[in-house]
mmCIF file of C-alpha atoms in Angstrom:
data_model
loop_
_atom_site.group_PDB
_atom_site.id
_atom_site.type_symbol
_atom_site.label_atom_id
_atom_site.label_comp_id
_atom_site.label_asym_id
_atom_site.label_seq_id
_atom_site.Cartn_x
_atom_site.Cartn_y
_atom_site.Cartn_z
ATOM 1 C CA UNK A 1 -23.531 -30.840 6.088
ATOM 2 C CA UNK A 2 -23.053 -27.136 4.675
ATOM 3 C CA UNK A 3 -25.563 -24.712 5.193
ATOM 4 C CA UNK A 4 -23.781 -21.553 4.356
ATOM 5 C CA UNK A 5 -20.929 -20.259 2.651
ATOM 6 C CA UNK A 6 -19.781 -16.904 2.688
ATOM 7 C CA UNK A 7 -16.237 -14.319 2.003
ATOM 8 C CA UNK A 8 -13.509 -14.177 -0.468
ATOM 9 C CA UNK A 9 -12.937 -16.638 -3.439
ATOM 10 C CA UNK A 10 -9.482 -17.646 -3.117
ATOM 11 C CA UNK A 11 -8.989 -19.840 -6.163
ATOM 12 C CA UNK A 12 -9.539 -17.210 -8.216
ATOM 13 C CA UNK A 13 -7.396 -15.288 -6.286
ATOM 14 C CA UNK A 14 -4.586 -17.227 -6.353
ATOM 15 C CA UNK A 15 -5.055 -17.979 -9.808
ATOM 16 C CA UNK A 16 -4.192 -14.418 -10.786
ATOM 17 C CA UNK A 17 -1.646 -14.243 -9.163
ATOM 18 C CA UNK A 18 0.136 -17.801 -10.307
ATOM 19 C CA UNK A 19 -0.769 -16.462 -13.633
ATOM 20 C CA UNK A 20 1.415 -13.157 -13.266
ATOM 21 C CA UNK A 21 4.358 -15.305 -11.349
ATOM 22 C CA UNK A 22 4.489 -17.566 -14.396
ATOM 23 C CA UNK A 23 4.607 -14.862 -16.871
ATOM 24 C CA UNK A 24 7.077 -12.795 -14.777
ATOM 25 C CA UNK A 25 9.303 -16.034 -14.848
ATOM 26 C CA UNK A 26 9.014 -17.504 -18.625
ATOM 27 C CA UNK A 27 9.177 -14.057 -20.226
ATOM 28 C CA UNK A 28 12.702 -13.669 -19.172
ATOM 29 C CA UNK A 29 13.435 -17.438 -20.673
ATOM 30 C CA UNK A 30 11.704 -16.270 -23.618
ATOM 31 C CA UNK A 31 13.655 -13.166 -24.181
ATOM 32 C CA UNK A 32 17.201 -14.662 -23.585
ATOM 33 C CA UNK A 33 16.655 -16.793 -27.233
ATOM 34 C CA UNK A 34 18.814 -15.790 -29.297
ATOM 35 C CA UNK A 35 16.994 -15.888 -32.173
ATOM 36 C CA UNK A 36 13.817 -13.675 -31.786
ATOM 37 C CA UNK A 37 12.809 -11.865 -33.990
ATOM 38 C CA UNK A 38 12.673 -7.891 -33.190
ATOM 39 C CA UNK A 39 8.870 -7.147 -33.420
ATOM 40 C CA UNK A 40 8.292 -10.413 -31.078
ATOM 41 C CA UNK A 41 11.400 -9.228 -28.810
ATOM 42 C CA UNK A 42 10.055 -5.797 -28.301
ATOM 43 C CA UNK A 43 6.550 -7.310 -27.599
ATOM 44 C CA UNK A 44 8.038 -9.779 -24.930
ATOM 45 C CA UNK A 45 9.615 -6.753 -23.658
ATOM 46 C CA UNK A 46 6.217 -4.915 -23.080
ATOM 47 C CA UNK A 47 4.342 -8.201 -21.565
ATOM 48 C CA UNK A 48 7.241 -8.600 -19.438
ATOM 49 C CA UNK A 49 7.160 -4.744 -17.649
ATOM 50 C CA UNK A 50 2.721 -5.530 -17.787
ATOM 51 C CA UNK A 51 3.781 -8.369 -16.019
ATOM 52 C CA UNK A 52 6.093 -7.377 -13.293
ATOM 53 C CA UNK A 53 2.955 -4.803 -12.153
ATOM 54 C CA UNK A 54 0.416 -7.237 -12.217
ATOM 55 C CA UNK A 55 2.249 -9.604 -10.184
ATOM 56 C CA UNK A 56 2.699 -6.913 -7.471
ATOM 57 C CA UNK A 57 -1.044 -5.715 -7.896
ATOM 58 C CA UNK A 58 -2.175 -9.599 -7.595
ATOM 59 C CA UNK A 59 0.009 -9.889 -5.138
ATOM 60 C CA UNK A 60 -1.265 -7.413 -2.888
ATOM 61 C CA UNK A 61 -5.083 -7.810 -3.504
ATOM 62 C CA UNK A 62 -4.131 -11.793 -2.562
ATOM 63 C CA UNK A 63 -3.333 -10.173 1.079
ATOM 64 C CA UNK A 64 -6.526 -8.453 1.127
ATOM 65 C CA UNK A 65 -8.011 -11.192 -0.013
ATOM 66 C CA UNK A 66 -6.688 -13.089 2.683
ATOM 67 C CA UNK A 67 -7.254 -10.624 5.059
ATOM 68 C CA UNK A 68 -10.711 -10.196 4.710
ATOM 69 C CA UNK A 69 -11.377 -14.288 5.600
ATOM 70 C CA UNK A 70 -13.960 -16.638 4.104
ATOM 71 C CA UNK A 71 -16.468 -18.568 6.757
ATOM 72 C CA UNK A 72 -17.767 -21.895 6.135
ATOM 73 C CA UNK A 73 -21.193 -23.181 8.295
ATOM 74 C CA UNK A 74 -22.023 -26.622 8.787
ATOM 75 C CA UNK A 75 -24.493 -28.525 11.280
ATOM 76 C CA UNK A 76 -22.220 -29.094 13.896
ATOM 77 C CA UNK A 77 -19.391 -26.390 13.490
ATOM 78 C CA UNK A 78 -18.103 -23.238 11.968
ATOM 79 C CA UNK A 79 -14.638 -23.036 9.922
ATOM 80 C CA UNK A 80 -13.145 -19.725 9.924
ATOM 81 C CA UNK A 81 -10.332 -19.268 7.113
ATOM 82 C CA UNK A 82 -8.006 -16.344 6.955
ATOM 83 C CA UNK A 83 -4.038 -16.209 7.829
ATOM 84 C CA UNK A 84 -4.868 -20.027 9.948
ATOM 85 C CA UNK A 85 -7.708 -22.402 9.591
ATOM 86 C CA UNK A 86 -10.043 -21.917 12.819
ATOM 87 C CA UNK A 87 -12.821 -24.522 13.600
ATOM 88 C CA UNK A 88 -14.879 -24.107 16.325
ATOM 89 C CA UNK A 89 -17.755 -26.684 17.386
ATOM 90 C CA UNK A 90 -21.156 -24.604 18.406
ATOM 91 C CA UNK A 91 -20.424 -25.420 21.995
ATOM 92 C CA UNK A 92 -17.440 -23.474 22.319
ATOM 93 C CA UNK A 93 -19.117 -20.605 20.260
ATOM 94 C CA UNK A 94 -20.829 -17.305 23.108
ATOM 95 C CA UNK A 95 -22.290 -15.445 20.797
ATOM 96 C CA UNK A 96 -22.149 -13.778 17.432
ATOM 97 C CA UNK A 97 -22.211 -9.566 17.068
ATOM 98 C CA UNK A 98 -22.267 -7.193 13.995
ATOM 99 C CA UNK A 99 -18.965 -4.320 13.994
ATOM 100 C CA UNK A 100 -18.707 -1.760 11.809
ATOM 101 C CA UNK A 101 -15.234 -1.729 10.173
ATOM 102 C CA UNK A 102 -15.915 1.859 8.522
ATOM 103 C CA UNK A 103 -18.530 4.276 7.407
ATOM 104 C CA UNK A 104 -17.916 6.286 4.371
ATOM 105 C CA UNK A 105 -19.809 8.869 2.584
ATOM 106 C CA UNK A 106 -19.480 8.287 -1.410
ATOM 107 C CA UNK A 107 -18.671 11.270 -3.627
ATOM 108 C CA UNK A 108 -20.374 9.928 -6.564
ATOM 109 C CA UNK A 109 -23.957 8.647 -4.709
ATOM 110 C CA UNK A 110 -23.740 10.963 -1.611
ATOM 111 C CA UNK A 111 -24.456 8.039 -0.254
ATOM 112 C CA UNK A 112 -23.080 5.828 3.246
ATOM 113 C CA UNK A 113 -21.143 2.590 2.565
ATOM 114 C CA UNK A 114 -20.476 0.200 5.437
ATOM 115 C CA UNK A 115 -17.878 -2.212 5.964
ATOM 116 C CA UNK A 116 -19.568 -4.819 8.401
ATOM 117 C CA UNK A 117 -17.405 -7.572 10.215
ATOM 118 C CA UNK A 118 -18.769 -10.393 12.109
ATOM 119 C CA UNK A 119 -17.591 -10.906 15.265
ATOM 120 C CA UNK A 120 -17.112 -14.607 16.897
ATOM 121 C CA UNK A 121 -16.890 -14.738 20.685
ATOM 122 C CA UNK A 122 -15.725 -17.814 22.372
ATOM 123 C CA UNK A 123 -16.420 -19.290 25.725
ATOM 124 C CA UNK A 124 -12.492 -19.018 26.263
ATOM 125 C CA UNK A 125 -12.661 -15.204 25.818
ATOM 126 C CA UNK A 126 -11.235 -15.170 22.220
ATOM 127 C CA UNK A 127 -12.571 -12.990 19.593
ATOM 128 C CA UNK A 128 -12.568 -13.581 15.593
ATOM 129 C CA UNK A 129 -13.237 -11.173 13.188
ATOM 130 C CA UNK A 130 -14.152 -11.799 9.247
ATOM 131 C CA UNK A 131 -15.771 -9.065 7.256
ATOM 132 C CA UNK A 132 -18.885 -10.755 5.135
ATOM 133 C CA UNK A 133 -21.370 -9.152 2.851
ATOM 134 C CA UNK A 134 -24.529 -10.386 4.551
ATOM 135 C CA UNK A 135 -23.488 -10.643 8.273
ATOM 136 C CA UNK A 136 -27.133 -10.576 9.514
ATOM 137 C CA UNK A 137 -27.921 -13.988 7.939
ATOM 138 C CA UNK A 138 -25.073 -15.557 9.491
ATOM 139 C CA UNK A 139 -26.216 -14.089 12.903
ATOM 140 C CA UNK A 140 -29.740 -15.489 12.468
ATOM 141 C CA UNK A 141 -28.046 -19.173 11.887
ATOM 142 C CA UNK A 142 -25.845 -19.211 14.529
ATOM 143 C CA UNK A 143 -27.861 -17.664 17.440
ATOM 144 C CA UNK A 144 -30.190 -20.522 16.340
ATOM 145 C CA UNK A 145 -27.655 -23.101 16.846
ATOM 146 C CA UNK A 146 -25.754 -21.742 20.040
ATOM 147 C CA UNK A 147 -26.552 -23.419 23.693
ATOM 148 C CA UNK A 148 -27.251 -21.147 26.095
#
């Protein structure tokens, strides 16, 4: 069963960006009619050049996105999805730690901003890293769950 859920939405990631990709391919379709008229032509023309940005913004946010990694916990086991699907069951897990990706002063609020990962040790000496918004509630479940 699911108890938590946390990271990057990547449906609505991808959707973006299959949303740019299919306008940056039927535009060009579009625009080789013959018989277009020239207000609709030179509008085509402008959706197609919005379109060939977007796809590369999308397109690199999607990386981030990806990057950044989305963690799933049940009863029994925690799935870890970034570049590859990781699943580990609570007895391989060694403990669970809080990292600091960066610390950065804001211009606006003169205020710090942290980037927090969560870092996954293993009992086979591997490490996993996903940045989450609310890494100390994820801490809490899992150091309730490991056997020591």
């Amino acid at each position: 069963m699911k108890i938590y859920e946390t990271g990057v939405k990547y449906e609505r990631a991808f959707l973006y960006l299959s949303v740019s990709v299919a306008l940056f391919i039927l535009i060009p379709v579009f625009l080789s009619i013959r018989n277009i008229p020239n207000p609709l032509f030179i509008i085509l023309e402008y959706v197609f050049d919005i379109s060939f940005f977007c796809l590369i913004f999308f397109g690199i946010l999607t990386v981030i996105a990806i990057n950044k990694g989305k963690i799933i916990i049940y009863d029994d086991k925690i799935e870890i999805k970034k570049f590859r699907h990781i699943v580990l069951p609570w007895n391989e897990i060694k403990d669970v730690d809080i990292r600091y990706k960066s610390l950065v002063v804001s211009p606006i609020t003169r205020k710090i901003i942290s980037r927090k990962a969560l870092e996954i040790y293993t009992v086979h000496g591997k490490t996993f890293s996903i940045e989450v918004q609310d890494p100390e509630k994820i801490i809490n479940i899992a150091r309730s769950r490991i056997k020591l």
